[in-house]
mmCIF file of C-alpha atoms and ligand atoms in Angstrom:
data_model
loop_
_atom_site.group_PDB
_atom_site.id
_atom_site.type_symbol
_atom_site.label_atom_id
_atom_site.label_comp_id
_atom_site.label_asym_id
_atom_site.label_seq_id
_atom_site.Cartn_x
_atom_site.Cartn_y
_atom_site.Cartn_z
ATOM 1 C CA MET A 1 -17.866 7.065 10.537
ATOM 2 C CA VAL A 2 -19.276 4.783 8.156
ATOM 3 C CA ARG A 3 -19.384 0.920 10.373
ATOM 4 C CA GLY A 4 -21.815 -0.960 7.709
ATOM 5 C CA GLN A 5 -23.900 -3.404 8.778
ATOM 6 C CA TRP A 6 -22.452 -5.163 10.767
ATOM 7 C CA GLY A 7 -18.832 -3.333 10.978
ATOM 8 C CA GLY A 8 -17.694 -4.649 8.907
ATOM 9 C CA ALA A 9 -16.559 -1.412 6.389
ATOM 10 C CA GLY A 10 -13.841 0.001 5.165
ATOM 11 C CA GLU A 11 -12.086 -3.450 4.399
ATOM 12 C CA ILE A 12 -9.714 -1.800 1.960
ATOM 13 C CA GLY A 13 -7.337 -4.017 1.870
ATOM 14 C CA HIS A 14 -9.581 -6.247 0.164
ATOM 15 C CA MET A 15 -10.752 -4.126 -3.078
ATOM 16 C CA SER A 16 -9.982 -4.486 -6.097
ATOM 17 C CA VAL A 17 -7.143 -2.949 -7.827
ATOM 18 C CA ASP A 18 -7.035 -4.985 -10.869
ATOM 19 C CA TYR A 19 -10.131 -7.220 -12.013
ATOM 20 C CA HIS A 20 -7.509 -9.029 -13.182
ATOM 21 C CA GLY A 21 -5.187 -9.667 -11.051
ATOM 22 C CA ARG A 22 -3.741 -12.166 -8.405
ATOM 23 C CA THR A 23 -6.417 -14.247 -6.772
ATOM 24 C CA CYS A 24 -6.375 -13.153 -3.259
ATOM 25 C CA ILE A 25 -7.281 -15.724 0.274
ATOM 26 C CA CYS A 26 -10.892 -13.998 0.300
ATOM 27 C CA GLY A 27 -11.647 -15.053 -2.815
ATOM 28 C CA GLY A 28 -11.434 -12.310 -5.128
ATOM 29 C CA ILE A 29 -9.105 -10.681 -7.172
ATOM 30 C CA GLY A 30 -6.458 -7.954 -7.687
ATOM 31 C CA CYS A 31 -7.053 -6.908 -3.775
ATOM 32 C CA LEU A 32 -5.385 -4.464 -2.991
ATOM 33 C CA GLU A 33 -3.707 -5.953 -0.396
ATOM 34 C CA GLU A 34 -2.009 -8.767 -2.765
ATOM 35 C CA TYR A 35 0.100 -5.509 -3.800
ATOM 36 C CA ALA A 36 0.906 -3.379 -1.344
ATOM 37 C CA SER A 37 0.961 -5.338 1.874
ATOM 38 C CA GLY A 38 4.004 -6.389 3.682
ATOM 39 C CA THR A 39 3.513 -9.630 3.225
ATOM 40 C CA SER A 40 2.744 -9.474 0.066
ATOM 41 C CA ILE A 41 6.158 -7.034 -0.857
ATOM 42 C CA SER A 42 8.367 -9.860 0.647
ATOM 43 C CA LYS A 43 6.668 -12.540 -0.894
ATOM 44 C CA ARG A 44 6.811 -10.596 -5.117
ATOM 45 C CA MET A 45 10.620 -9.788 -3.886
ATOM 46 C CA ASN A 46 11.234 -12.922 -3.235
ATOM 47 C CA GLU A 47 9.379 -14.393 -6.070
ATOM 48 C CA LEU A 48 11.061 -11.878 -8.441
ATOM 49 C CA LEU A 49 14.580 -13.042 -7.189
ATOM 50 C CA LEU A 50 13.934 -16.220 -7.839
ATOM 51 C CA ALA A 51 13.478 -15.727 -11.238
ATOM 52 C CA GLU A 52 16.664 -14.626 -11.683
ATOM 53 C CA ALA A 53 19.119 -17.185 -11.910
ATOM 54 C CA ALA A 54 22.486 -15.542 -10.302
ATOM 55 C CA TYR A 55 19.981 -15.662 -6.777
ATOM 56 C CA ASP A 56 20.772 -19.141 -4.699
ATOM 57 C CA ALA A 57 17.914 -19.027 -1.818
ATOM 58 C CA ALA A 58 19.377 -21.325 -0.416
ATOM 59 C CA ARG A 59 22.604 -19.512 0.245
ATOM 60 C CA ASP A 60 21.133 -15.605 0.554
ATOM 61 C CA GLY A 61 17.585 -16.484 2.224
ATOM 62 C CA PRO A 62 14.692 -14.516 1.537
ATOM 63 C CA VAL A 63 14.388 -11.250 1.360
ATOM 64 C CA ASP A 64 12.071 -9.353 4.662
ATOM 65 C CA THR A 65 9.184 -6.304 3.191
ATOM 66 C CA ARG A 66 12.170 -3.985 5.538
ATOM 67 C CA GLU A 67 14.823 -5.432 3.049
ATOM 68 C CA THR A 68 13.186 -5.035 0.045
ATOM 69 C CA VAL A 69 12.450 -1.230 1.492
ATOM 70 C CA LYS A 70 16.290 -0.459 2.022
ATOM 71 C CA ARG A 71 16.893 -1.909 -1.063
ATOM 72 C CA TRP A 72 14.297 -0.112 -2.877
ATOM 73 C CA LEU A 73 16.332 3.096 -1.526
ATOM 74 C CA LEU A 74 19.184 2.260 -2.558
ATOM 75 C CA GLY A 75 17.936 1.914 -6.406
ATOM 76 C CA ASP A 76 17.756 -2.118 -6.846
ATOM 77 C CA PRO A 77 16.072 -2.455 -9.634
ATOM 78 C CA VAL A 78 14.031 -5.787 -8.517
ATOM 79 C CA ALA A 79 13.103 -3.692 -5.527
ATOM 80 C CA GLY A 80 11.741 -0.962 -7.628
ATOM 81 C CA ARG A 81 9.225 -3.651 -9.427
ATOM 82 C CA VAL A 82 7.946 -4.542 -6.209
ATOM 83 C CA MET A 83 7.667 -1.680 -4.839
ATOM 84 C CA ASN A 84 6.130 0.804 -8.228
ATOM 85 C CA GLU A 85 3.681 -2.219 -8.082
ATOM 86 C CA ALA A 86 2.327 -1.192 -4.226
ATOM 87 C CA PHE A 87 3.114 2.125 -5.397
ATOM 88 C CA GLU A 88 0.475 1.819 -8.248
ATOM 89 C CA ALA A 89 -1.888 0.129 -6.196
ATOM 90 C CA LEU A 90 -1.817 2.611 -2.942
ATOM 91 C CA GLY A 91 -1.996 5.255 -5.668
ATOM 92 C CA THR A 92 -5.593 2.994 -7.626
ATOM 93 C CA ALA A 93 -7.519 2.328 -4.030
ATOM 94 C CA ILE A 94 -6.581 5.855 -3.011
ATOM 95 C CA SER A 95 -8.101 7.196 -5.920
ATOM 96 C CA SER A 96 -11.205 4.932 -5.692
ATOM 97 C CA LEU A 97 -11.320 5.865 -2.523
ATOM 98 C CA SER A 98 -11.000 9.703 -3.334
ATOM 99 C CA HIS A 99 -13.593 9.864 -6.143
ATOM 100 C CA LEU A 100 -16.415 7.606 -3.721
ATOM 101 C CA PHE A 101 -16.363 9.364 -0.443
ATOM 102 C CA ASN A 102 -14.266 12.923 -1.689
ATOM 103 C CA PRO A 103 -12.530 13.441 1.563
ATOM 104 C CA GLU A 104 -10.119 16.706 2.334
ATOM 105 C CA LEU A 105 -7.237 14.717 3.627
ATOM 106 C CA VAL A 106 -5.920 10.883 3.437
ATOM 107 C CA VAL A 107 -4.475 9.918 6.055
ATOM 108 C CA ILE A 108 -1.254 6.670 5.728
ATOM 109 C CA GLY A 109 -0.261 4.261 8.211
ATOM 110 C CA GLY A 110 0.968 0.893 8.715
ATOM 111 C CA GLY A 111 4.553 0.165 8.506
ATOM 112 C CA LEU A 112 4.934 1.944 5.042
ATOM 113 C CA ALA A 113 4.382 4.923 6.164
ATOM 114 C CA GLU A 114 7.284 4.678 8.892
ATOM 115 C CA VAL A 115 10.010 5.094 5.939
ATOM 116 C CA GLY A 116 8.253 9.082 5.737
ATOM 117 C CA GLU A 117 9.137 11.269 2.561
ATOM 118 C CA PRO A 118 10.041 8.611 -0.785
ATOM 119 C CA VAL A 119 6.900 6.358 0.072
ATOM 120 C CA LEU A 120 4.999 9.946 0.636
ATOM 121 C CA ARG A 121 5.935 11.401 -2.712
ATOM 122 C CA ARG A 122 5.111 8.032 -4.382
ATOM 123 C CA ILE A 123 1.873 6.928 -3.095
ATOM 124 C CA GLU A 124 0.845 10.974 -4.155
ATOM 125 C CA GLY A 125 2.208 10.981 -7.636
ATOM 126 C CA GLU A 126 -0.172 7.776 -8.083
ATOM 127 C CA THR A 127 -3.002 9.091 -6.833
ATOM 128 C CA ARG A 128 -2.531 12.186 -8.854
ATOM 129 C CA LYS A 129 -2.122 10.075 -11.955
ATOM 130 C CA LYS A 130 -5.289 8.519 -11.894
ATOM 131 C CA THR A 131 -7.634 11.112 -9.614
ATOM 132 C CA MET A 132 -10.082 13.509 -11.531
ATOM 133 C CA PRO A 133 -8.004 17.269 -9.415
ATOM 134 C CA SER A 134 -11.604 18.290 -8.249
ATOM 135 C CA PHE A 135 -11.731 14.907 -6.444
ATOM 136 C CA PHE A 136 -7.728 15.367 -5.540
ATOM 137 C CA PRO A 137 -8.176 15.297 -0.896
ATOM 138 C CA GLU A 138 -7.169 19.761 -0.682
ATOM 139 C CA ARG A 139 -5.494 19.063 2.268
ATOM 140 C CA GLY A 140 -3.348 16.267 0.186
ATOM 141 C CA ILE A 141 -2.191 12.965 1.809
ATOM 142 C CA GLN A 142 -0.319 12.883 5.211
ATOM 143 C CA LEU A 143 1.948 9.893 6.910
ATOM 144 C CA ALA A 144 -0.288 8.752 10.131
ATOM 145 C CA ALA A 145 1.817 10.667 12.293
ATOM 146 C CA ASN A 146 2.336 7.502 14.993
ATOM 147 C CA GLY A 147 2.365 5.188 12.088
ATOM 148 C CA ASN A 148 2.228 1.476 12.548
ATOM 149 C CA ARG A 149 0.498 1.783 15.252
ATOM 150 C CA SER A 150 -2.514 4.187 14.229
ATOM 151 C CA ALA A 151 -5.007 1.375 13.211
ATOM 152 C CA MET A 152 -4.447 0.083 16.807
ATOM 153 C CA ILE A 153 -5.035 3.832 18.560
ATOM 154 C CA GLY A 154 -8.141 4.082 16.123
ATOM 155 C CA ALA A 155 -9.038 1.268 17.234
ATOM 156 C CA ALA A 156 -8.773 1.447 21.293
ATOM 157 C CA MET A 157 -11.133 4.692 20.236
ATOM 158 C CA GLN A 158 -13.801 3.428 18.822
ATOM 159 C CA LEU A 159 -14.404 2.120 22.575
ATOM 160 C CA TRP A 160 -14.963 5.129 23.467
ATOM 161 C CA VAL A 161 -16.769 6.709 21.336
HETATM 162 ZN ZN1 ZN B 1 -9.228 -10.200 -1.076
#
């Protein structure tokens, strides 16, 4: 386990995936969570919808992350743009982590993991594009069995070790 000097290691949400990218609340540029967090997915979806003349925010209301994912799965092009960006960002981050740590297996938790196969296929594809073949995890990328509860379970496990 890599903990870092005060326990902050593994804060991949603030790992930059685009040094010309969006400014993050942390002060960094192009942080992963600016593209792939639930908050950023719905924020970006609503920005793109507002840019469309046909969309009336007052009438149609904001679209949340769950609805964005649902629309992506149904083939909606705007949701597709938002999700492509999230998958590209995740692939970039996992590729960098693979080159840095050379893991045997990568496990994805969080809300997106609960969507299942379509998410896994896209993340795996984007990671393969950017990773040297010998560094791609031998056992591949898998979705956490406990989905969005995985981080909490992992944190709780730290109390027992
Ligand atoms: Zn950040």
